[in-house]
Coordinates of N, CA, C and O in Angstrom, one line a residue:
E1 N 28.8 77.2 171.4 CA 28.2 77.1 169.9 C 27.7 78.2 169.4 O 27.0 79.0 170.9
G2 N 27.5 78.5 167.9 CA 26.6 80.2 168.1 C 27.1 80.3 166.9 O 27.6 79.7 166.1
S3 N 26.3 81.2 165.8 CA 26.2 81.0 164.4 C 27.5 82.9 164.0 O 27.6 83.1 163.5
S4 N 29.0 81.5 163.8 CA 30.6 82.0 164.2 C 30.8 81.7 163.5 O 31.1 80.8 163.2
I5 N 32.1 83.0 163.0 CA 33.6 82.2 162.1 C 34.6 82.5 163.2 O 34.6 83.8 163.6
R6 N 35.2 81.6 163.8 CA 36.0 81.7 164.6 C 37.6 81.2 164.5 O 37.8 81.2 163.2
A7 N 38.4 82.2 164.2 CA 40.0 81.9 163.9 C 41.2 81.2 165.7 O 40.7 81.7 166.4
V8 N 41.5 80.1 165.2 CA 42.1 78.9 166.3 C 43.5 79.8 165.9 O 43.7 78.8 164.3
P9 N 44.2 79.8 166.3 CA 46.1 79.9 166.4 C 46.4 78.6 166.2 O 46.4 77.5 166.7
L10 N 47.4 78.2 165.1 CA 48.0 77.4 164.5 C 49.0 76.5 165.5 O 49.9 76.1 165.1
A11 N 50.3 77.8 165.7 CA 51.3 77.4 166.9 C 51.1 76.9 167.6 O 51.7 77.0 168.9
G12 N 49.6 77.1 168.3 CA 49.4 75.9 169.4 C 49.5 77.1 170.9 O 49.3 76.7 171.6
S13 N 49.5 78.3 170.4 CA 49.6 79.8 171.2 C 49.2 80.7 170.5 O 48.5 81.0 170.0
G14 N 48.1 81.1 172.3 CA 47.4 82.9 171.9 C 45.5 82.2 172.2 O 45.2 81.2 172.1
L15 N 45.1 83.0 171.9 CA 43.6 83.3 171.5 C 42.4 82.6 170.5 O 43.3 83.2 169.1
V16 N 41.6 81.9 170.7 CA 40.9 81.8 169.8 C 40.1 82.9 169.7 O 39.1 84.0 170.9
T17 N 39.5 83.5 168.5 CA 38.8 84.9 168.7 C 37.7 84.3 167.8 O 37.9 83.6 166.1
T18 N 37.1 85.7 167.8 CA 35.4 85.3 166.6 C 36.2 86.9 165.5 O 35.9 87.6 166.3
L19 N 35.7 86.6 164.5 CA 36.0 87.1 163.8 C 34.7 87.1 163.5 O 34.2 88.9 162.3
V20 N 33.7 86.5 163.1 CA 32.1 86.9 162.7 C 31.2 86.2 163.7 O 31.4 85.1 164.1
G21 N 30.5 86.6 164.5 CA 28.8 86.3 164.7 C 29.0 86.4 166.6 O 29.4 87.2 166.2
T22 N 28.1 85.4 167.5 CA 27.3 85.1 168.8 C 28.5 84.9 169.0 O 27.6 85.0 170.1
S23 N 29.7 84.0 169.2 CA 30.3 83.8 169.5 C 30.3 84.1 171.1 O 30.4 83.4 172.8
G24 N 30.5 85.6 171.0 CA 31.5 86.3 171.7 C 30.3 87.1 173.0 O 30.6 87.3 174.1
L25 N 28.9 86.6 172.7 CA 27.4 87.0 174.0 C 27.7 86.3 175.4 O 28.2 85.1 175.0
A26 N 26.8 86.2 176.1 CA 27.3 85.6 177.4 C 26.0 84.6 177.7 O 26.8 83.8 178.1
S27 N 24.9 84.9 176.9 CA 24.2 84.0 176.9 C 22.8 83.9 175.6 O 23.6 84.9 174.5
R28 N 21.9 83.3 175.4 CA 21.8 83.3 173.9 C 22.1 82.7 172.9 O 21.7 83.5 172.4
R29 N 23.9 82.9 172.9 CA 24.3 83.1 171.7 C 24.0 81.6 171.0 O 24.4 81.6 169.3
L30 N 23.2 80.7 171.2 CA 22.7 79.7 170.0 C 21.5 80.0 169.1 O 21.2 80.2 168.2
F31 N 21.0 80.5 170.2 CA 19.9 81.5 169.6 C 19.7 83.6 169.0 O 18.3 83.8 168.9
T32 N 21.0 83.7 168.8 CA 21.0 85.2 168.4 C 21.5 84.4 166.5 O 22.9 83.8 167.0
F33 N 20.9 84.5 165.8 CA 21.1 84.4 164.7 C 21.1 85.0 163.6 O 19.5 85.5 164.1
G34 N 20.5 86.4 161.9 CA 19.9 86.6 161.0 C 20.5 85.9 159.8 O 21.7 85.6 160.1
D35 N 20.7 87.4 159.5 CA 21.4 87.9 157.7 C 21.8 88.6 158.1 O 20.4 89.7 157.1
R36 N 22.8 89.5 158.5 CA 22.9 91.0 158.4 C 24.1 91.2 157.9 O 24.9 90.8 158.5
D37 N 24.6 91.8 156.3 CA 25.7 92.5 156.3 C 26.2 93.2 157.1 O 26.0 94.1 157.7
G38 N 27.4 93.6 156.4 CA 27.8 95.2 157.6 C 29.3 94.6 157.8 O 29.6 93.9 158.3
P39 N 29.2 95.2 159.7 CA 30.5 95.4 160.0 C 30.5 93.8 160.6 O 30.0 93.6 161.5
A40 N 31.9 93.4 160.4 CA 31.4 91.8 161.9 C 31.1 91.9 162.4 O 30.7 90.9 163.6
S41 N 31.3 92.7 163.4 CA 30.6 93.3 165.2 C 29.0 92.9 164.8 O 28.9 93.0 165.9
Q42 N 28.4 93.4 164.2 CA 27.0 93.6 163.5 C 26.4 92.9 162.9 O 25.5 92.6 162.8
A43 N 27.7 91.8 161.8 CA 27.0 91.4 161.0 C 25.9 90.1 161.5 O 27.1 89.3 162.7
L44 N 25.5 89.3 161.2 CA 24.4 87.7 161.3 C 24.6 86.8 160.7 O 24.5 86.8 159.0
L45 N 25.1 85.4 161.8 CA 24.9 84.6 159.9 C 23.8 83.6 160.9 O 24.0 83.6 162.5
Q46 N 23.7 82.3 160.1 CA 22.8 81.5 160.6 C 23.6 80.0 160.0 O 23.0 79.6 159.1
H47 N 24.3 79.3 161.2 CA 24.9 78.0 161.2 C 25.4 78.2 159.5 O 25.0 77.2 158.6
P48 N 26.9 78.6 159.8 CA 27.8 78.9 158.7 C 28.0 77.3 158.2 O 28.6 76.7 159.8
L49 N 28.4 76.3 157.5 CA 29.5 75.6 157.5 C 30.6 75.2 156.8 O 31.2 75.2 158.1
G50 N 30.0 75.4 155.4 CA 32.0 75.6 154.6 C 32.6 76.4 154.9 O 31.8 78.0 155.1
V51 N 33.7 77.2 155.0 CA 34.3 78.0 154.8 C 35.9 78.0 153.7 O 36.2 76.8 153.9
A52 N 36.0 79.0 153.7 CA 37.2 79.0 152.7 C 38.0 79.7 152.4 O 37.2 80.9 152.2
Y53 N 39.2 79.8 152.7 CA 40.3 81.4 151.7 C 41.0 81.4 150.7 O 41.5 79.7 150.4
Y54 N 41.0 82.2 150.5 CA 41.9 82.5 148.9 C 41.5 84.0 148.3 O 40.8 84.9 148.9
E55 N 42.9 84.2 148.5 CA 43.2 85.5 147.8 C 43.1 86.6 148.8 O 42.3 88.2 148.2
G56 N 43.5 86.4 150.2 CA 42.8 87.5 150.7 C 41.8 87.5 151.7 O 41.4 88.9 151.9
A57 N 40.6 86.6 151.2 CA 39.1 86.3 151.2 C 38.6 85.4 152.4 O 39.0 84.6 151.9
L58 N 38.0 85.5 153.6 CA 37.4 84.1 153.8 C 35.8 84.2 153.0 O 34.9 85.1 153.5
Y59 N 35.8 83.0 152.6 CA 34.4 82.7 152.3 C 32.9 81.6 152.9 O 34.1 81.2 153.5
V60 N 32.2 81.7 152.9 CA 31.0 80.9 154.2 C 30.0 80.7 153.8 O 29.2 82.1 153.2
A61 N 29.8 79.8 153.6 CA 29.1 79.4 153.0 C 27.7 79.5 154.5 O 27.3 78.5 155.3
D62 N 26.8 80.3 154.4 CA 25.6 80.7 155.7 C 24.7 80.1 155.8 O 23.2 80.5 154.4
T63 N 24.3 78.5 155.5 CA 23.9 77.5 155.3 C 22.4 77.7 156.0 O 21.4 77.8 154.6
Y64 N 21.9 78.5 156.3 CA 20.2 78.2 156.3 C 19.5 79.7 156.4 O 18.4 79.9 156.7
N65 N 20.9 80.6 156.0 CA 20.2 81.8 155.5 C 20.3 81.3 153.8 O 19.6 83.1 153.2
D66 N 21.2 80.9 153.5 CA 20.7 80.4 151.9 C 21.9 81.4 151.0 O 21.5 81.6 150.3
T67 N 22.6 81.5 151.3 CA 23.8 82.7 151.5 C 25.2 82.2 150.9 O 24.6 81.2 152.1
V68 N 25.6 82.8 150.6 CA 27.5 82.8 150.8 C 28.1 83.9 150.4 O 28.0 84.8 150.6
K69 N 28.3 84.4 151.9 CA 29.2 85.4 153.1 C 30.0 85.9 152.6 O 31.0 84.7 152.6
R70 N 31.4 86.8 152.3 CA 32.7 87.0 152.5 C 32.9 88.3 153.3 O 32.4 89.0 153.2
T71 N 33.7 88.2 153.2 CA 35.1 89.7 154.4 C 36.4 89.0 154.5 O 36.7 87.8 153.5
G72 N 37.1 90.3 153.8 CA 38.4 90.1 153.8 C 39.0 90.3 155.1 O 38.3 90.1 156.7
M73 N 40.8 89.9 155.0 CA 40.8 89.7 156.5 C 41.2 90.6 157.0 O 42.5 90.6 157.7
N74 N 41.3 91.2 156.7 CA 41.6 93.2 157.1 C 41.3 94.0 158.2 O 39.5 94.2 157.6
R75 N 41.6 93.9 159.2 CA 39.9 94.6 160.8 C 40.3 96.2 160.0 O 41.1 96.9 159.4
P76 N 38.8 96.7 160.0 CA 38.0 95.9 160.4 C 36.9 95.4 159.9 O 37.0 95.2 158.0
F77 N 37.1 93.7 160.1 CA 36.2 92.9 159.4 C 34.9 93.6 158.8 O 34.5 94.1 158.8
V78 N 34.7 93.5 156.8 CA 32.8 93.9 156.8 C 32.7 92.5 156.4 O 33.7 92.1 155.1
V79 N 31.9 92.0 156.9 CA 31.0 90.8 155.8 C 29.8 91.7 154.2 O 28.6 92.3 154.7
E80 N 29.9 90.9 153.2 CA 28.7 90.7 152.3 C 28.3 89.5 151.8 O 29.1 88.7 151.8
T81 N 27.0 89.7 151.3 CA 26.6 88.5 150.7 C 26.9 88.8 149.2 O 27.2 89.8 148.5
M82 N 27.1 87.7 149.2 CA 27.6 86.9 147.4 C 27.3 87.0 146.4 O 25.9 86.3 147.4
G83 N 26.9 87.1 145.1 CA 26.0 86.3 144.3 C 24.1 86.2 145.0 O 24.2 86.0 144.5
G84 N 24.4 87.8 144.5 CA 23.2 88.7 144.1 C 21.5 88.3 143.2 O 20.6 88.5 143.4
S85 N 22.5 87.8 142.7 CA 21.0 87.5 141.5 C 21.9 85.7 140.2 O 23.1 85.6 141.3
G86 N 21.1 85.4 139.5 CA 21.2 84.4 139.3 C 20.4 83.3 139.5 O 19.0 83.1 140.2
Q87 N 21.4 82.3 139.7 CA 20.7 80.7 140.7 C 20.4 81.0 142.4 O 21.1 81.7 143.1
T88 N 19.2 80.7 142.7 CA 19.4 80.5 144.4 C 19.8 79.6 144.7 O 19.6 78.1 144.6
L89 N 20.6 80.0 145.9 CA 21.4 78.6 146.7 C 19.7 78.2 147.5 O 19.0 78.4 148.5
D90 N 19.8 76.7 148.4 CA 19.2 76.3 149.7 C 19.7 75.4 150.2 O 20.7 74.5 150.1
E91 N 20.5 75.9 151.3 CA 20.8 75.1 152.5 C 22.5 74.8 151.6 O 23.2 73.9 152.0
P92 N 23.4 75.7 151.0 CA 24.7 75.5 151.1 C 25.4 75.4 152.2 O 24.9 75.7 152.7
S93 N 26.2 74.0 151.7 CA 26.9 73.2 152.9 C 28.2 73.6 152.5 O 28.9 73.6 153.7
G94 N 28.6 74.1 151.4 CA 30.4 74.0 151.6 C 30.6 74.9 150.7 O 30.1 75.7 149.8
V95 N 31.5 75.4 150.7 CA 32.7 75.9 149.4 C 34.2 76.1 149.4 O 34.5 75.7 149.8
R96 N 34.4 75.5 148.3 CA 36.0 76.2 147.2 C 35.9 76.7 146.9 O 35.7 77.3 145.7
A97 N 37.6 77.7 146.6 CA 38.1 78.6 145.8 C 39.1 78.0 144.6 O 39.9 77.4 145.4
A98 N 39.0 78.3 143.6 CA 40.8 78.1 143.5 C 40.3 79.0 141.5 O 39.1 78.6 140.9
D99 N 41.5 78.9 141.5 CA 41.5 79.9 139.0 C 40.3 81.5 139.2 O 39.8 80.7 138.6
G100 N 40.5 81.9 140.3 CA 39.1 83.2 140.0 C 37.5 82.5 140.2 O 36.7 83.3 140.4
M101 N 37.6 81.5 140.6 CA 36.0 80.6 140.8 C 35.6 80.0 142.2 O 36.8 79.4 143.3
L102 N 34.7 81.0 143.1 CA 34.4 80.1 144.2 C 33.0 79.3 143.9 O 31.9 79.5 142.8
Y103 N 33.5 77.6 144.4 CA 32.6 75.8 144.0 C 31.4 76.0 145.3 O 32.4 76.4 146.7
I104 N 30.6 76.1 145.0 CA 29.7 76.0 146.3 C 28.4 74.9 146.1 O 28.4 74.0 145.3
A105 N 28.6 73.8 147.5 CA 27.7 72.9 147.1 C 26.6 73.4 148.1 O 26.7 73.5 149.1
D106 N 25.8 73.6 147.0 CA 23.9 73.4 147.0 C 23.4 72.7 147.4 O 22.2 71.4 146.7
T107 N 23.4 72.0 148.7 CA 23.1 71.2 149.3 C 21.3 70.9 148.8 O 21.8 69.0 148.3
N108 N 20.2 71.5 149.0 CA 19.6 70.6 149.1 C 19.0 70.4 147.4 O 17.8 70.4 146.9
H109 N 20.2 71.3 146.3 CA 19.4 70.7 144.8 C 19.9 70.4 144.6 O 19.9 70.0 143.1
H110 N 21.1 69.5 145.4 CA 22.2 68.5 144.5 C 23.0 68.7 143.3 O 22.9 68.8 142.4
A111 N 23.1 70.0 144.1 CA 24.4 70.7 142.6 C 25.6 71.7 143.5 O 25.3 71.8 144.6
I112 N 26.8 71.8 142.2 CA 27.4 72.9 142.7 C 27.1 73.0 141.8 O 26.6 74.4 140.7
R113 N 26.7 74.9 142.3 CA 27.7 76.0 141.9 C 28.5 76.5 141.7 O 29.8 76.4 142.4
S114 N 28.6 78.4 141.3 CA 29.4 78.8 140.8 C 30.0 80.5 140.7 O 28.2 80.7 140.5
I115 N 30.7 81.0 141.8 CA 30.6 82.8 141.3 C 32.2 82.7 140.5 O 32.7 82.7 141.3
D116 N 31.5 83.7 139.8 CA 33.1 84.2 139.2 C 34.0 85.5 140.1 O 32.7 86.6 140.2
L117 N 34.6 85.2 141.2 CA 35.3 86.1 141.9 C 35.4 87.7 141.3 O 35.4 88.4 142.2
K118 N 36.1 87.4 139.9 CA 36.3 88.4 139.7 C 34.4 89.7 138.7 O 34.9 91.1 139.3
N119 N 33.7 89.1 138.6 CA 32.2 89.2 138.9 C 31.3 88.9 139.7 O 30.2 87.9 139.3
P120 N 31.5 88.5 140.8 CA 30.8 88.0 142.4 C 29.3 88.8 142.3 O 29.1 88.1 143.2
S121 N 28.6 88.5 141.1 CA 27.0 89.8 141.0 C 25.8 88.4 141.7 O 25.2 88.7 141.6
S122 N 26.3 86.7 141.0 CA 25.1 85.7 140.3 C 26.3 84.7 140.2 O 27.4 84.9 140.3
V123 N 25.3 83.7 140.9 CA 25.1 82.4 141.2 C 25.4 81.4 139.5 O 24.6 82.3 139.4
G124 N 26.2 80.8 139.7 CA 26.1 79.9 137.7 C 25.7 78.2 138.2 O 26.6 78.3 139.3
A125 N 25.6 77.8 137.6 CA 25.6 76.5 137.8 C 26.7 76.2 137.2 O 27.9 76.4 136.0
F126 N 27.8 75.2 137.1 CA 28.6 74.6 137.6 C 28.4 73.0 136.5 O 27.6 72.0 136.9
R127 N 29.2 73.2 135.2 CA 28.8 72.0 134.3 C 29.9 71.5 133.7 O 31.2 72.1 134.7
V128 N 30.1 70.1 133.6 CA 31.3 69.5 133.5 C 31.2 68.9 131.9 O 29.7 68.5 131.9
V129 N 31.7 70.0 131.0 CA 31.2 68.8 129.7 C 31.5 68.1 128.8 O 32.4 67.2 130.3
D130 N 30.4 66.9 128.7 CA 30.6 65.7 128.0 C 31.0 64.8 129.2 O 30.5 63.8 129.4
L131 N 29.8 65.2 130.8 CA 29.4 64.6 131.8 C 28.0 63.5 132.0 O 26.9 64.9 131.9
S132 N 27.6 63.3 131.5 CA 26.3 62.5 131.4 C 26.0 61.5 132.8 O 27.2 60.8 133.4
P133 N 25.2 61.6 134.0 CA 24.8 61.0 134.8 C 24.6 59.4 133.8 O 24.7 59.1 133.1
P134 N 24.7 58.5 135.0 CA 24.7 57.3 134.8 C 23.2 57.0 134.6 O 22.8 57.5 135.6
P135 N 22.8 55.5 133.9 CA 21.3 55.2 133.6 C 21.2 55.3 135.6 O 21.8 54.6 135.8
V136 N 20.0 55.3 135.4 CA 18.6 54.7 136.7 C 18.4 53.3 136.4 O 17.3 53.4 134.9
W137 N 18.3 52.3 136.9 CA 17.6 51.0 136.7 C 16.1 50.4 137.6 O 17.0 51.4 138.7
G138 N 15.5 50.1 136.9 CA 14.3 50.2 137.7 C 14.1 48.7 138.6 O 14.9 48.0 138.1
D139 N 13.0 48.5 138.9 CA 12.6 47.4 139.6 C 12.4 46.2 138.8 O 13.0 44.9 139.2
S140 N 12.4 45.7 137.2 CA 12.6 45.3 136.5 C 13.9 45.0 136.0 O 14.3 43.9 135.6
G141 N 15.1 45.7 136.6 CA 16.6 45.0 135.8 C 16.4 46.1 134.4 O 17.8 45.9 134.4
R142 N 15.6 46.5 134.7 CA 15.7 47.0 133.2 C 16.0 48.8 132.9 O 15.7 49.6 134.4
E143 N 16.4 49.5 132.5 CA 17.7 50.7 132.2 C 15.6 51.4 132.1 O 15.3 51.3 131.4
T144 N 15.9 52.5 133.3 CA 14.4 53.5 133.5 C 14.2 55.0 133.0 O 13.7 55.3 132.2
S145 N 15.7 55.0 132.8 CA 15.6 56.6 132.2 C 17.2 56.7 132.5 O 17.7 56.1 133.2
S146 N 17.8 58.2 132.6 CA 19.3 58.5 132.3 C 19.4 59.2 133.4 O 19.8 59.8 133.4
L147 N 18.3 60.0 133.9 CA 17.4 60.9 134.8 C 16.9 61.0 135.4 O 15.5 60.3 135.4
P148 N 17.3 60.6 136.7 CA 15.7 60.9 137.9 C 14.9 61.2 137.9 O 14.6 62.0 137.2
G149 N 13.5 61.2 137.8 CA 12.0 61.9 137.7 C 11.8 62.0 135.8 O 10.5 62.5 135.5
S150 N 12.4 60.9 134.9 CA 11.9 60.8 133.8 C 11.2 59.9 134.0 O 10.9 58.7 134.8
A151 N 10.5 59.6 132.0 CA 9.2 58.6 132.8 C 10.1 57.9 132.6 O 10.6 57.6 131.6
A152 N 9.4 56.5 132.3 CA 10.2 55.7 132.2 C 9.3 54.7 130.4 O 9.1 55.4 130.2
E153 N 10.8 53.6 130.4 CA 10.2 53.5 128.9 C 9.7 52.4 128.4 O 9.5 51.5 129.6

């Protein structure tokens, strides 16, 4: 185990290789982590969980660094942090991409965030138009609010 992203050949033959991270270290790979962009051989991650491939790039939820990282798929691999301004992430755990957008499971904020991949300089809130959360029912069986944490009626 290590804070790494590894490639597994799907054809059933070939070697498992490390794209980014510390899995190649002889020892202490579990305890060698950090938050460093740059060449993949020097980049550091900390407990990456979610991975998505989209249009020639790999996106990684670098969970304990509270960031999303990107690397192109051409060697030499270079790692860069996405979404430099805007919403702050708190332990992102998953990423998915579609239609030029990256969607991020922002675990500790209980939210879905988004990054426009054409302009990836900030993280925004993902909103669903005309969708409201369900009512919250209190111990008395009455609706107490439409949002958790709201004052009781």
